[in-house]
Structure formats: structure tokens, C-alpha cells
Amino acid sequence: MKNNRAPEKQGLYDPRFEHDACGVGFVVNMKGKKSHEIIRQALTVLTNLDHRGACGCEPNTGDGAGILMQLPDTFLHKVCALLGMKLPEPAHYGVGMIFTSPYAPERNSARHILEKILHEEGVGIIGWRNVPTDNSSLGETAKAGEPLVRQLFLKRPDDCADEQAFNRKLYVINQRATNEIRRAGVDEFWYVSSLSTRTIIYKGMLMPVQVDRYYPDLRDPDMESAIALVHSRFSTNTFPSWDRAHPYRYL
């Protein structure tokens, strides 16, 4: 089973001409106060952007949708404690939201490459968490390319003087891991949705209304943020895929 990728040039189709036209919404508390209500409002905006997205041959397989928010520190401390992990204070840890293979041999091969890079970059692993998901509302096309979604928690090393320096190192780690895992060809599902001390992205090959159904985390009252950016994808001349949804990790 492989992730959905654009096919080779054939007939009248040429991948050079792919482009899209999507829907984007933004909700913010002007005073920077974090709350679960901001996330609920953003998901309402996303649902109302359904007309700016698209679906395929199945009405329950979307071109992609997602939400970017501030790192929900209270929520993450709570769920990590249940797994026996103790997170440091904010700005002293980073979180990666990772798509990886549902098959253990492929997933473990990619993880070993990543962990080698983390060792070389001097960044310690706090732990991993399998993100709870519910694909019962998804169409068969979305399920066919569905990855395993995992969170990776990383500790800021002593040689990173501040949060900005740590985020630069996380960027380097992401670029190295992506390139080396792709070059090794061990995990075609591998994609890092976000890797940061500040923001996190929940996304997928979903319809807008499916986002918080697929990710129960988003319904937890301790999931709080002062900002939220949502995106409903319309893949005009492109093929939908899990990694192409909500491509805003730079923000």
C-alpha cells in the first residue's frame, strides 16, 4: 500500500500544470488568551469552508483539511503523564506531528534513521505517542493511503541558548530526516506535518467536518490555543494525499 502521489505524464495530463484553489480561515484571541473555544470556533469556520474544498468519487473522501494551533501545553502534559512521560516547561521541548507507515518494519526503519540524526544533532528523545484516530467516517480512498499518526517529543539541548535556536535545529532535523528517509526508500508514508516548540498541525485527507471526528484530541477541553488557522483543500489539477493537506508547517 503506497501513499497517493501524482502519476507520470500521460495523455493530456502533465504534472507540471498542477495547481489548487483552497479555503483558509483564521481565528485569534486579540489578547493572546488561550482557550478551547478558539479551537471550536476554528473548526466551525472550517466546516463552513466545505464549499471551498472538494471530494473525490466518494462523498466521504476529501481533498484534505486541517488545523494549525499553538502547542497545547496543558493537554500534552496530561496525555504524556498517562504514558509515563514528564515534559519540561514550554519552550524547552518540541513536538513533531508525524505521518509514518502503518507497517512496523517500514516504520521502524524510518525511526532508526531519525534517531540516528537526533543523536548526531545532540537532541534527546522524551518519548513517542500514538495519536488516537477514528477513521470510521472516511471513504475507502482516504483509508487506502492512511498513515499511522505519531507525536514525537524532543528535549531542548543545553547548547541551544534559546527557543529560537532550538526551532532552527528542529528545522534542520526535519530536513535531514525527510531527505534521508526518502533516499533510503524505507517509508513512503513518512511526512512531518509540524515540528516545533510553538505550533502543531492536525490534518489529513479529510473533509472539513471529519477533522475533529478523526482526531479525538481536538475535542478535549484541555486542548487550548489563542490562534488557529484552518484550511480546506481544493485540488483543482492535483491528486489529493495525506501529506498535501494543510501545507502550512512553516507558519
Coordinates of N, CA and C in Angstrom, one line a residue:
M1 N 0.8 -1.2 0.0 CA 0.0 0.0 0.0 C 0.9 1.2 0.0
K2 N 0.7 2.2 -0.9 CA 1.5 3.3 -1.0 C 0.7 4.6 -0.9
N3 N 1.4 5.7 -0.5 CA 0.8 7.0 -0.4 C 0.4 7.5 -1.7
N4 N -0.6 8.4 -1.8 CA -1.1 8.8 -3.1 C -0.1 9.9 -3.7
R5 N 0.4 9.6 -4.8 CA 1.3 10.5 -5.5 C 0.8 10.8 -6.9
A6 N 1.2 11.9 -7.4 CA 0.8 12.3 -8.8 C 1.4 11.3 -9.8
P7 N 0.6 10.8 -10.8 CA 1.1 9.9 -11.8 C 2.1 10.6 -12.7
E8 N 2.7 9.8 -13.6 CA 3.6 10.3 -14.6 C 2.8 11.0 -15.7
K9 N 3.4 11.8 -16.5 CA 2.8 12.5 -17.6 C 2.2 11.4 -18.5
Q10 N 0.9 11.7 -18.9 CA 0.2 10.7 -19.8 C -1.0 11.4 -20.5
G11 N -1.2 11.1 -21.7 CA -2.3 11.7 -22.5 C -2.2 13.2 -22.4
L12 N -3.3 13.9 -21.9 CA -3.4 15.3 -21.8 C -3.0 15.8 -20.4
Y13 N -2.6 14.8 -19.5 CA -2.2 15.2 -18.2 C -0.7 15.4 -18.1
D14 N -0.4 16.6 -17.5 CA 1.0 16.9 -17.2 C 1.2 17.4 -15.8
P15 N 1.9 16.7 -14.9 CA 2.0 17.2 -13.5 C 2.6 18.6 -13.3
R16 N 3.2 19.1 -14.4 CA 3.8 20.5 -14.3 C 2.7 21.5 -14.1
F17 N 1.5 21.2 -14.6 CA 0.4 22.2 -14.5 C -0.5 22.1 -13.3
E18 N -0.1 21.3 -12.3 CA -0.9 21.1 -11.2 C -1.0 22.5 -10.4
H19 N -2.2 22.8 -9.9 CA -2.4 24.0 -9.0 C -3.6 23.8 -8.2
D20 N -3.9 24.6 -7.3 CA -5.0 24.4 -6.4 C -5.7 25.8 -6.0
A21 N -6.9 25.7 -5.5 CA -7.6 26.9 -5.0 C -8.4 26.5 -3.8
C22 N -7.9 26.9 -2.6 CA -8.4 26.3 -1.4 C -9.2 27.4 -0.6
G23 N -9.7 26.9 0.6 CA -10.3 27.8 1.5 C -9.5 27.9 2.8
V24 N -9.3 29.1 3.3 CA -8.5 29.3 4.5 C -9.2 30.2 5.5
G25 N -9.1 29.9 6.8 CA -9.8 30.7 7.8 C -8.8 30.9 9.0
F26 N -9.0 32.0 9.8 CA -8.1 32.3 10.9 C -8.9 32.8 12.0
V27 N -8.7 32.3 13.2 CA -9.4 32.8 14.4 C -8.3 33.1 15.5
V28 N -8.5 34.2 16.2 CA -7.5 34.6 17.1 C -8.1 35.3 18.3
N29 N -7.6 35.1 19.5 CA -7.9 36.0 20.6 C -6.9 37.1 20.7
M30 N -7.4 38.4 20.5 CA -6.6 39.5 20.3 C -5.7 39.8 21.5
K31 N -6.0 39.3 22.7 CA -5.2 39.5 23.9 C -4.3 38.3 24.2
G32 N -4.3 37.3 23.3 CA -3.4 36.1 23.4 C -3.9 35.1 24.5
K33 N -5.1 35.2 24.9 CA -5.6 34.2 25.9 C -6.0 32.9 25.3
K34 N -5.4 31.8 25.7 CA -5.7 30.5 25.2 C -7.0 30.0 25.7
S35 N -7.7 29.3 24.9 CA -9.0 28.6 25.3 C -9.3 27.5 24.3
H36 N -10.2 26.6 24.7 CA -10.7 25.6 23.9 C -11.7 26.2 22.9
E37 N -12.3 27.3 23.3 CA -13.3 27.9 22.4 C -12.7 28.3 21.1
I38 N -11.5 28.8 21.1 CA -10.8 29.2 19.9 C -10.8 28.1 18.9
I39 N -10.4 26.9 19.4 CA -10.4 25.7 18.5 C -11.7 25.3 18.0
R40 N -12.7 25.4 18.9 CA -14.1 25.0 18.5 C -14.6 26.0 17.4
Q41 N -14.3 27.3 17.6 CA -14.7 28.3 16.6 C -14.0 28.1 15.2
A42 N -12.7 27.7 15.3 CA -11.9 27.5 14.1 C -12.5 26.3 13.4
L43 N -12.8 25.2 14.1 CA -13.4 24.1 13.4 C -14.8 24.4 12.8
T44 N -15.5 25.3 13.4 CA -16.8 25.7 12.8 C -16.5 26.5 11.5
V45 N -15.5 27.4 11.5 CA -15.1 28.0 10.3 C -14.7 27.0 9.2
L46 N -13.9 26.0 9.6 CA -13.5 25.0 8.7 C -14.7 24.3 8.1
T47 N -15.7 23.9 8.9 CA -16.9 23.3 8.4 C -17.6 24.2 7.4
N48 N -17.6 25.4 7.7 CA -18.3 26.4 6.8 C -17.5 26.7 5.5
L49 N -16.2 26.2 5.5 CA -15.4 26.3 4.3 C -15.5 25.1 3.4
D50 N -16.5 24.2 3.7 CA -16.6 23.0 2.9 C -16.8 23.3 1.4
H51 N -17.4 24.4 1.1 CA -17.6 24.7 -0.3 C -16.3 25.1 -1.0
R52 N -15.3 25.4 -0.2 CA -14.0 25.8 -0.8 C -13.1 24.6 -0.9
G53 N -13.5 23.4 -0.4 CA -12.8 22.2 -0.6 C -13.4 21.3 -1.7
A54 N -13.0 20.1 -1.7 CA -13.5 19.2 -2.7 C -13.4 17.8 -2.2
C55 N -14.2 16.9 -2.9 CA -14.1 15.5 -2.6 C -13.9 14.7 -3.9
G56 N -13.6 13.5 -3.8 CA -13.4 12.7 -5.0 C -14.7 11.9 -5.4
C57 N -14.5 10.7 -5.9 CA -15.6 9.9 -6.3 C -16.5 9.5 -5.2
E58 N -16.0 9.6 -3.9 CA -16.7 9.3 -2.7 C -17.0 10.5 -2.0
P59 N -18.2 10.8 -1.5 CA -18.6 12.0 -0.8 C -17.9 12.1 0.6
N60 N -17.4 11.0 1.1 CA -16.7 11.0 2.4 C -15.2 10.8 2.3
T61 N -14.6 11.1 1.1 CA -13.2 11.2 0.9 C -12.9 12.6 0.4
G62 N -12.2 13.4 1.3 CA -11.9 14.8 1.0 C -10.6 15.0 0.3
D63 N -10.4 16.2 -0.3 CA -9.1 16.5 -0.8 C -8.1 16.9 0.3
G64 N -8.6 17.2 1.5 CA -7.7 17.5 2.6 C -8.2 18.6 3.4
A65 N -8.0 18.5 4.7 CA -8.4 19.6 5.7 C -7.5 19.5 6.9
G66 N -7.4 20.6 7.6 CA -6.6 20.6 8.8 C -6.6 21.9 9.6
I67 N -5.9 21.8 10.8 CA -5.9 23.0 11.7 C -4.5 23.1 12.3
L68 N -4.0 24.4 12.3 CA -2.7 24.7 12.9 C -3.1 25.5 14.2
M69 N -2.4 25.2 15.3 CA -2.7 26.0 16.5 C -1.4 26.1 17.3
Q70 N -1.5 26.8 18.4 CA -0.3 26.9 19.3 C -0.2 25.5 20.0
L71 N 1.0 25.2 20.5 CA 1.2 24.0 21.2 C 0.3 23.9 22.4
P72 N -0.6 22.9 22.6 CA -1.5 22.9 23.7 C -0.8 22.2 24.9
D73 N 0.0 23.1 25.7 CA 0.9 22.6 26.7 C 0.1 21.8 27.8
T74 N -1.0 22.3 28.3 CA -1.7 21.6 29.3 C -2.2 20.2 28.9
F75 N -2.7 20.2 27.7 CA -3.2 18.9 27.1 C -2.0 17.9 27.0
L76 N -0.9 18.4 26.4 CA 0.2 17.5 26.2 C 0.8 17.0 27.5
H77 N 0.9 17.8 28.5 CA 1.4 17.4 29.8 C 0.5 16.3 30.3
K78 N -0.8 16.4 30.2 CA -1.8 15.5 30.7 C -1.6 14.1 30.0
V79 N -1.7 14.1 28.7 CA -1.6 12.8 28.0 C -0.3 12.1 28.1
C80 N 0.8 12.9 28.2 CA 2.1 12.3 28.3 C 2.3 11.7 29.7
A81 N 1.7 12.3 30.7 CA 1.8 11.8 32.1 C 1.2 10.4 32.1
L82 N 0.1 10.2 31.4 CA -0.6 8.9 31.3 C 0.3 7.9 30.7
L83 N 1.3 8.3 29.9 CA 2.2 7.3 29.3 C 3.5 7.2 30.0
G84 N 3.6 7.9 31.2 CA 4.8 7.8 31.9 C 5.9 8.8 31.5
M85 N 5.5 9.8 30.7 CA 6.5 10.8 30.2 C 6.3 12.1 31.0
K86 N 7.4 12.8 31.3 CA 7.3 14.0 32.0 C 7.9 15.1 31.1
L87 N 7.1 16.0 30.6 CA 7.5 17.1 29.7 C 8.1 18.2 30.5
P88 N 9.1 18.9 29.9 CA 9.7 20.1 30.5 C 8.7 21.3 30.4
E89 N 9.1 22.4 30.8 CA 8.3 23.6 30.7 C 8.2 24.0 29.2
P90 N 7.2 24.8 28.9 CA 7.1 25.3 27.5 C 8.4 26.0 27.0
A91 N 8.7 25.8 25.7 CA 9.9 26.4 25.1 C 11.1 25.5 25.3
H92 N 11.0 24.5 26.2 CA 12.1 23.6 26.5 C 11.9 22.2 25.9
Y93 N 10.8 22.1 25.1 CA 10.5 20.8 24.4 C 9.8 21.1 23.1
G94 N 10.0 20.3 22.1 CA 9.4 20.4 20.8 C 8.5 19.2 20.5
V95 N 7.5 19.3 19.7 CA 6.6 18.2 19.3 C 6.6 18.1 17.8
G96 N 6.8 16.8 17.4 CA 6.7 16.5 16.0 C 5.4 15.8 15.7
M97 N 4.6 16.2 14.7 CA 3.4 15.5 14.3 C 3.8 14.8 13.0
I98 N 3.8 13.4 13.1 CA 4.5 12.7 12.0 C 3.5 11.6 11.4
F99 N 3.5 11.6 10.1 CA 2.8 10.5 9.4 C 3.9 9.5 9.1
T100 N 3.6 8.2 9.4 CA 4.5 7.1 9.2 C 3.8 5.9 8.8
S101 N 4.5 4.9 8.4 CA 3.9 3.7 7.8 C 3.1 2.9 8.9
P102 N 1.9 2.4 8.6 CA 1.2 1.5 9.5 C 1.9 0.1 9.7
Y103 N 2.9 -0.2 8.8 CA 3.5 -1.4 8.9 C 4.8 -1.3 9.7
A104 N 5.0 -2.1 10.8 CA 6.0 -2.0 11.7 C 7.5 -2.0 11.1
P105 N 7.8 -2.9 10.2 CA 9.1 -3.0 9.6 C 9.5 -1.7 8.9
E106 N 8.6 -1.1 8.1 CA 8.9 0.2 7.4 C 9.0 1.3 8.4
R107 N 8.1 1.3 9.4 CA 8.1 2.4 10.4 C 9.3 2.4 11.2
N108 N 9.8 1.2 11.6 CA 11.0 1.1 12.5 C 12.2 1.5 11.7
S109 N 12.3 1.2 10.4 CA 13.4 1.6 9.6 C 13.5 3.1 9.5
A110 N 12.4 3.8 9.3 CA 12.4 5.2 9.3 C 12.8 5.8 10.7
R111 N 12.2 5.2 11.7 CA 12.5 5.7 13.1 C 14.0 5.6 13.4
H112 N 14.6 4.5 13.0 CA 16.1 4.3 13.2 C 16.9 5.4 12.5
I113 N 16.5 5.8 11.3 CA 17.2 6.9 10.6 C 17.0 8.2 11.4
L114 N 15.8 8.4 11.8 CA 15.5 9.7 12.5 C 16.3 9.7 13.8
E115 N 16.3 8.6 14.6 CA 17.0 8.6 15.8 C 18.5 8.8 15.7
K116 N 19.1 8.3 14.6 CA 20.5 8.5 14.3 C 20.8 10.0 14.1
I117 N 19.9 10.6 13.4 CA 20.1 12.1 13.1 C 19.9 12.9 14.4
L118 N 19.0 12.5 15.2 CA 18.8 13.2 16.5 C 20.0 13.0 17.4
H119 N 20.6 11.8 17.4 CA 21.9 11.6 18.1 C 23.0 12.5 17.6
E120 N 23.1 12.6 16.3 CA 24.1 13.4 15.6 C 23.9 14.9 15.9
E121 N 22.7 15.3 16.0 CA 22.4 16.7 16.3 C 22.3 17.1 17.8
G122 N 22.5 16.0 18.6 CA 22.5 16.3 20.1 C 21.2 16.6 20.7
V123 N 20.1 16.0 20.2 CA 18.8 16.3 20.7 C 18.2 15.0 21.3
G124 N 17.8 15.0 22.5 CA 17.3 13.8 23.2 C 15.8 13.6 23.0
I125 N 15.4 12.3 23.0 CA 14.0 12.0 22.8 C 13.4 11.8 24.2
I126 N 12.3 12.5 24.4 CA 11.5 12.3 25.6 C 10.6 11.1 25.5
G127 N 10.0 10.9 24.3 CA 9.1 9.8 24.1 C 8.3 9.9 22.8
W128 N 7.5 8.9 22.5 CA 6.6 8.8 21.4 C 5.2 8.6 21.9
R129 N 4.2 9.1 21.2 CA 2.8 8.9 21.5 C 2.1 8.6 20.2
N130 N 1.3 7.5 20.1 CA 0.5 7.2 19.0 C -0.8 8.1 19.2
V131 N -1.0 8.9 18.2 CA -2.2 9.8 18.2 C -3.5 9.1 18.0
P132 N -4.5 9.2 18.9 CA -5.7 8.5 18.7 C -6.4 9.0 17.4
T133 N -6.9 8.1 16.6 CA -7.6 8.4 15.4 C -8.9 7.5 15.2
D134 N -9.9 8.0 14.5 CA -11.1 7.3 14.2 C -11.4 7.5 12.8
N135 N -11.2 6.4 12.0 CA -11.4 6.5 10.5 C -12.7 6.0 10.1
S136 N -13.7 5.9 11.0 CA -15.0 5.3 10.7 C -15.8 6.1 9.7
S137 N -15.5 7.4 9.6 CA -16.2 8.3 8.7 C -15.6 8.5 7.4
L138 N -14.4 7.9 7.2 CA -13.6 8.1 6.0 C -14.0 7.2 4.9
G139 N -13.9 7.7 3.6 CA -14.1 6.8 2.5 C -12.9 5.9 2.2
E140 N -13.2 4.9 1.3 CA -12.2 3.9 1.1 C -10.9 4.5 0.5
T141 N -11.0 5.5 -0.3 CA -9.8 6.1 -1.0 C -8.9 6.7 0.1
A142 N -9.5 7.4 1.0 CA -8.7 8.0 2.1 C -8.1 7.0 3.0
K143 N -8.8 5.9 3.3 CA -8.3 4.8 4.1 C -7.1 4.1 3.4
A144 N -7.2 4.0 2.1 CA -6.2 3.3 1.3 C -4.8 3.9 1.5
G145 N -4.7 5.2 1.7 CA -3.4 5.9 1.9 C -3.2 6.4 3.3
E146 N -4.0 5.9 4.3 CA -4.0 6.4 5.6 C -2.7 6.0 6.3
P147 N -1.9 7.0 6.9 CA -0.7 6.6 7.6 C -1.1 6.4 9.1
L148 N -0.1 6.0 9.9 CA -0.1 6.0 11.3 C 0.3 7.4 11.8
V149 N -0.4 8.0 12.7 CA -0.1 9.3 13.1 C 0.6 9.2 14.5
R150 N 1.8 9.8 14.6 CA 2.5 9.7 15.9 C 3.0 11.1 16.3
Q151 N 3.1 11.3 17.6 CA 3.7 12.5 18.1 C 5.1 12.1 18.7
L152 N 6.1 13.0 18.4 CA 7.4 12.8 18.9 C 7.8 14.0 19.8
F153 N 8.2 13.7 21.0 CA 8.6 14.8 22.0 C 10.1 14.8 22.2
L154 N 10.7 16.0 21.9 CA 12.1 16.2 21.9 C 12.5 17.2 23.0
K155 N 13.6 17.0 23.6 CA 14.1 17.9 24.7 C 15.1 18.9 24.1
R156 N 14.9 20.1 24.5 CA 15.9 21.2 24.1 C 17.3 20.9 24.7
P157 N 18.3 20.8 23.9 CA 19.6 20.5 24.4 C 20.2 21.8 25.0
D158 N 21.3 21.6 25.8 CA 21.9 22.7 26.5 C 22.6 23.7 25.6
D159 N 23.0 23.2 24.4 CA 23.7 24.1 23.5 C 22.8 25.0 22.7
C160 N 21.5 24.8 22.9 CA 20.5 25.7 22.3 C 20.2 26.8 23.3
A161 N 20.7 28.0 23.1 CA 20.7 29.1 24.1 C 19.2 29.5 24.3
D162 N 18.4 29.5 23.3 CA 17.0 29.9 23.5 C 16.1 29.1 22.6
E163 N 14.8 29.5 22.6 CA 13.8 28.7 21.9 C 14.0 28.8 20.4
Q164 N 14.4 30.0 19.9 CA 14.6 30.2 18.5 C 15.7 29.3 18.0
A165 N 16.8 29.2 18.7 CA 17.9 28.3 18.3 C 17.4 26.8 18.2
F166 N 16.6 26.4 19.2 CA 16.1 25.1 19.2 C 15.2 24.8 18.0
N167 N 14.4 25.8 17.6 CA 13.5 25.7 16.4 C 14.3 25.6 15.2
R168 N 15.4 26.3 15.1 CA 16.3 26.2 13.9 C 16.9 24.8 13.8
K169 N 17.2 24.2 15.0 CA 17.8 22.9 15.0 C 16.7 21.8 14.6
L170 N 15.5 22.1 15.1 CA 14.4 21.2 14.7 C 14.1 21.2 13.2
Y171 N 14.3 22.4 12.6 CA 14.1 22.5 11.1 C 15.2 21.7 10.4
V172 N 16.4 21.8 10.9 CA 17.5 21.0 10.3 C 17.2 19.5 10.4
I173 N 16.8 19.1 11.6 CA 16.5 17.7 11.8 C 15.4 17.2 10.9
N174 N 14.3 18.0 10.7 CA 13.3 17.6 9.8 C 13.7 17.5 8.4
Q175 N 14.5 18.4 7.9 CA 15.0 18.4 6.5 C 15.9 17.2 6.3
R176 N 16.8 16.9 7.2 CA 17.7 15.8 7.1 C 17.0 14.5 7.1
A177 N 16.0 14.4 8.1 CA 15.3 13.1 8.2 C 14.5 12.8 6.9
T178 N 13.8 13.9 6.5 CA 12.9 13.7 5.3 C 13.8 13.3 4.1
N179 N 14.9 13.9 3.9 CA 15.8 13.6 2.7 C 16.3 12.2 2.9
E180 N 16.8 11.8 4.0 CA 17.5 10.6 4.2 C 16.5 9.4 4.2
I181 N 15.3 9.6 4.7 CA 14.3 8.5 4.7 C 13.8 8.3 3.3
R182 N 13.6 9.4 2.6 CA 13.1 9.3 1.2 C 14.2 8.6 0.3
R183 N 15.5 9.0 0.5 CA 16.6 8.5 -0.2 C 16.7 7.0 0.0
A184 N 16.5 6.6 1.3 CA 16.6 5.2 1.6 C 15.4 4.4 1.1
G185 N 14.3 5.1 0.9 CA 13.1 4.4 0.3 C 12.4 3.4 1.3
V186 N 12.5 3.7 2.6 CA 12.0 2.7 3.6 C 10.6 3.0 4.1
D187 N 10.1 4.2 3.9 CA 8.8 4.5 4.5 C 8.1 5.6 3.6
E188 N 7.3 5.1 2.6 CA 6.7 6.0 1.7 C 5.6 6.9 2.3
F189 N 5.2 6.5 3.6 CA 4.2 7.3 4.3 C 4.8 8.5 5.0
W190 N 6.1 8.5 5.2 CA 6.8 9.5 6.1 C 6.5 10.9 5.7
Y191 N 6.0 11.7 6.6 CA 5.8 13.1 6.4 C 5.7 13.8 7.8
V192 N 6.4 14.9 7.9 CA 6.3 15.6 9.2 C 5.4 16.8 9.0
S193 N 4.2 16.7 9.6 CA 3.2 17.8 9.5 C 3.7 19.1 10.2
S194 N 4.3 18.9 11.3 CA 4.8 20.0 12.1 C 5.9 19.5 13.0
L195 N 6.9 20.3 13.3 CA 7.9 20.0 14.3 C 8.4 21.3 14.9
S196 N 7.9 21.6 16.1 CA 8.1 23.0 16.6 C 7.9 23.0 18.1
T197 N 8.4 24.1 18.8 CA 8.1 24.3 20.2 C 6.9 25.2 20.3
R198 N 6.4 25.7 19.2 CA 5.3 26.7 19.3 C 4.0 26.3 18.7
T199 N 4.0 25.5 17.6 CA 2.8 25.2 16.9 C 2.7 23.7 16.6
I200 N 1.5 23.3 16.3 CA 1.2 21.9 16.0 C 0.1 21.8 14.9
I201 N 0.1 20.8 14.1 CA -0.9 20.7 13.0 C -1.5 19.4 13.1
Y202 N -2.9 19.4 13.1 CA -3.7 18.2 12.9 C -4.3 18.2 11.6
K203 N -4.0 17.3 10.7 CA -4.5 17.4 9.3 C -4.7 16.0 8.7
G204 N -5.2 15.9 7.5 CA -5.3 14.6 6.8 C -6.1 14.8 5.6
M205 N -6.2 13.6 4.9 CA -7.0 13.6 3.6 C -8.5 13.4 4.1
L206 N -9.0 14.6 4.6 CA -10.3 14.6 5.2 C -11.2 15.7 4.6
M207 N -12.5 15.5 4.9 CA -13.5 16.5 4.7 C -13.4 17.4 5.9
P208 N -13.8 18.7 5.7 CA -13.7 19.6 6.9 C -14.5 19.1 8.1
V209 N -15.6 18.5 7.9 CA -16.4 18.0 9.0 C -15.8 16.8 9.7
Q210 N -14.8 16.2 9.1 CA -14.2 14.9 9.6 C -13.0 15.2 10.5
V211 N -12.5 16.4 10.5 CA -11.2 16.7 11.2 C -11.3 16.3 12.7
D212 N -12.3 16.8 13.4 CA -12.3 16.5 14.8 C -13.0 15.2 15.1
R213 N -13.6 14.6 14.1 CA -14.1 13.2 14.3 C -12.9 12.3 14.2
Y214 N -12.0 12.6 13.2 CA -10.8 11.7 13.0 C -9.8 11.8 14.2
Y215 N -9.7 13.1 14.7 CA -8.8 13.4 15.8 C -9.5 13.7 17.1
P216 N -9.8 12.7 18.0 CA -10.5 13.0 19.2 C -9.8 14.0 20.1
D217 N -8.4 14.1 20.0 CA -7.7 15.1 20.7 C -8.3 16.5 20.6
L218 N -8.8 16.8 19.5 CA -9.3 18.2 19.2 C -10.6 18.5 20.0
R219 N -11.2 17.4 20.6 CA -12.5 17.6 21.3 C -12.2 17.7 22.8
D220 N -10.9 17.5 23.2 CA -10.6 17.6 24.6 C -10.6 19.0 25.1
P221 N -11.3 19.3 26.2 CA -11.4 20.7 26.8 C -10.0 21.3 27.1
D222 N -9.0 20.4 27.4 CA -7.7 21.0 27.7 C -6.9 21.3 26.4
M223 N -7.4 21.0 25.3 CA -6.8 21.4 24.0 C -7.1 22.9 23.8
E224 N -6.1 23.8 24.1 CA -6.3 25.2 24.1 C -5.3 25.9 23.2
S225 N -5.7 27.0 22.6 CA -4.8 27.9 21.8 C -5.4 29.3 21.8
A226 N -4.6 30.3 21.5 CA -5.1 31.6 21.3 C -5.2 31.9 19.8
I227 N -4.6 31.1 18.9 CA -4.8 31.2 17.5 C -5.1 29.9 16.8
A228 N -5.7 29.9 15.7 CA -6.0 28.7 14.9 C -6.2 29.1 13.5
L229 N -5.4 28.4 12.6 CA -5.5 28.5 11.2 C -6.1 27.2 10.6
V230 N -7.2 27.3 9.8 CA -7.8 26.2 9.2 C -7.7 26.2 7.7
H231 N -7.8 25.1 7.1 CA -7.6 25.0 5.6 C -8.4 23.9 5.1
S232 N -9.2 24.2 4.0 CA -10.0 23.2 3.3 C -9.4 23.2 1.9
R233 N -8.9 22.0 1.5 CA -8.2 21.9 0.2 C -9.1 21.6 -1.0
F234 N -8.8 22.3 -2.1 CA -9.5 22.1 -3.4 C -8.3 21.8 -4.4
S235 N -8.1 20.5 -4.7 CA -7.0 20.1 -5.6 C -7.5 20.2 -7.0
T236 N -7.5 21.4 -7.6 CA -8.0 21.6 -8.9 C -7.4 20.7 -9.9
N237 N -6.1 20.7 -10.1 CA -5.5 19.8 -11.1 C -4.4 18.9 -10.4
T238 N -4.6 18.7 -9.1 CA -3.7 17.9 -8.3 C -4.4 16.7 -7.7
F239 N -3.6 15.7 -7.4 CA -4.2 14.5 -6.7 C -4.1 14.7 -5.2
P240 N -5.2 14.4 -4.5 CA -5.2 14.6 -3.1 C -4.3 13.5 -2.4
S241 N -3.8 13.9 -1.2 CA -3.0 12.9 -0.5 C -2.9 13.4 1.0
W242 N -2.5 12.6 1.9 CA -2.5 12.9 3.3 C -1.5 14.0 3.5
D243 N -0.3 14.0 2.9 CA 0.7 15.0 3.2 C 0.4 16.3 2.5
R244 N -0.4 16.4 1.5 CA -0.6 17.6 0.8 C -1.7 18.5 1.5
A245 N -2.5 17.9 2.4 CA -3.5 18.6 3.2 C -2.8 19.7 4.1
H246 N -3.4 20.8 4.2 CA -3.0 21.9 5.1 C -1.4 22.0 5.1
P247 N -0.9 22.5 4.1 CA 0.6 22.6 3.9 C 1.2 23.9 4.5
Y248 N 0.9 24.1 5.8 CA 1.3 25.4 6.5 C 2.3 25.2 7.6
R249 N 3.1 24.2 7.6 CA 4.0 24.0 8.7 C 5.0 25.1 8.9
Y250 N 5.3 25.9 7.9 CA 6.3 27.0 8.0 C 5.7 28.1 8.9
L251 N 4.4 28.3 8.9 CA 3.8 29.3 9.7 C 3.9 28.9 11.2

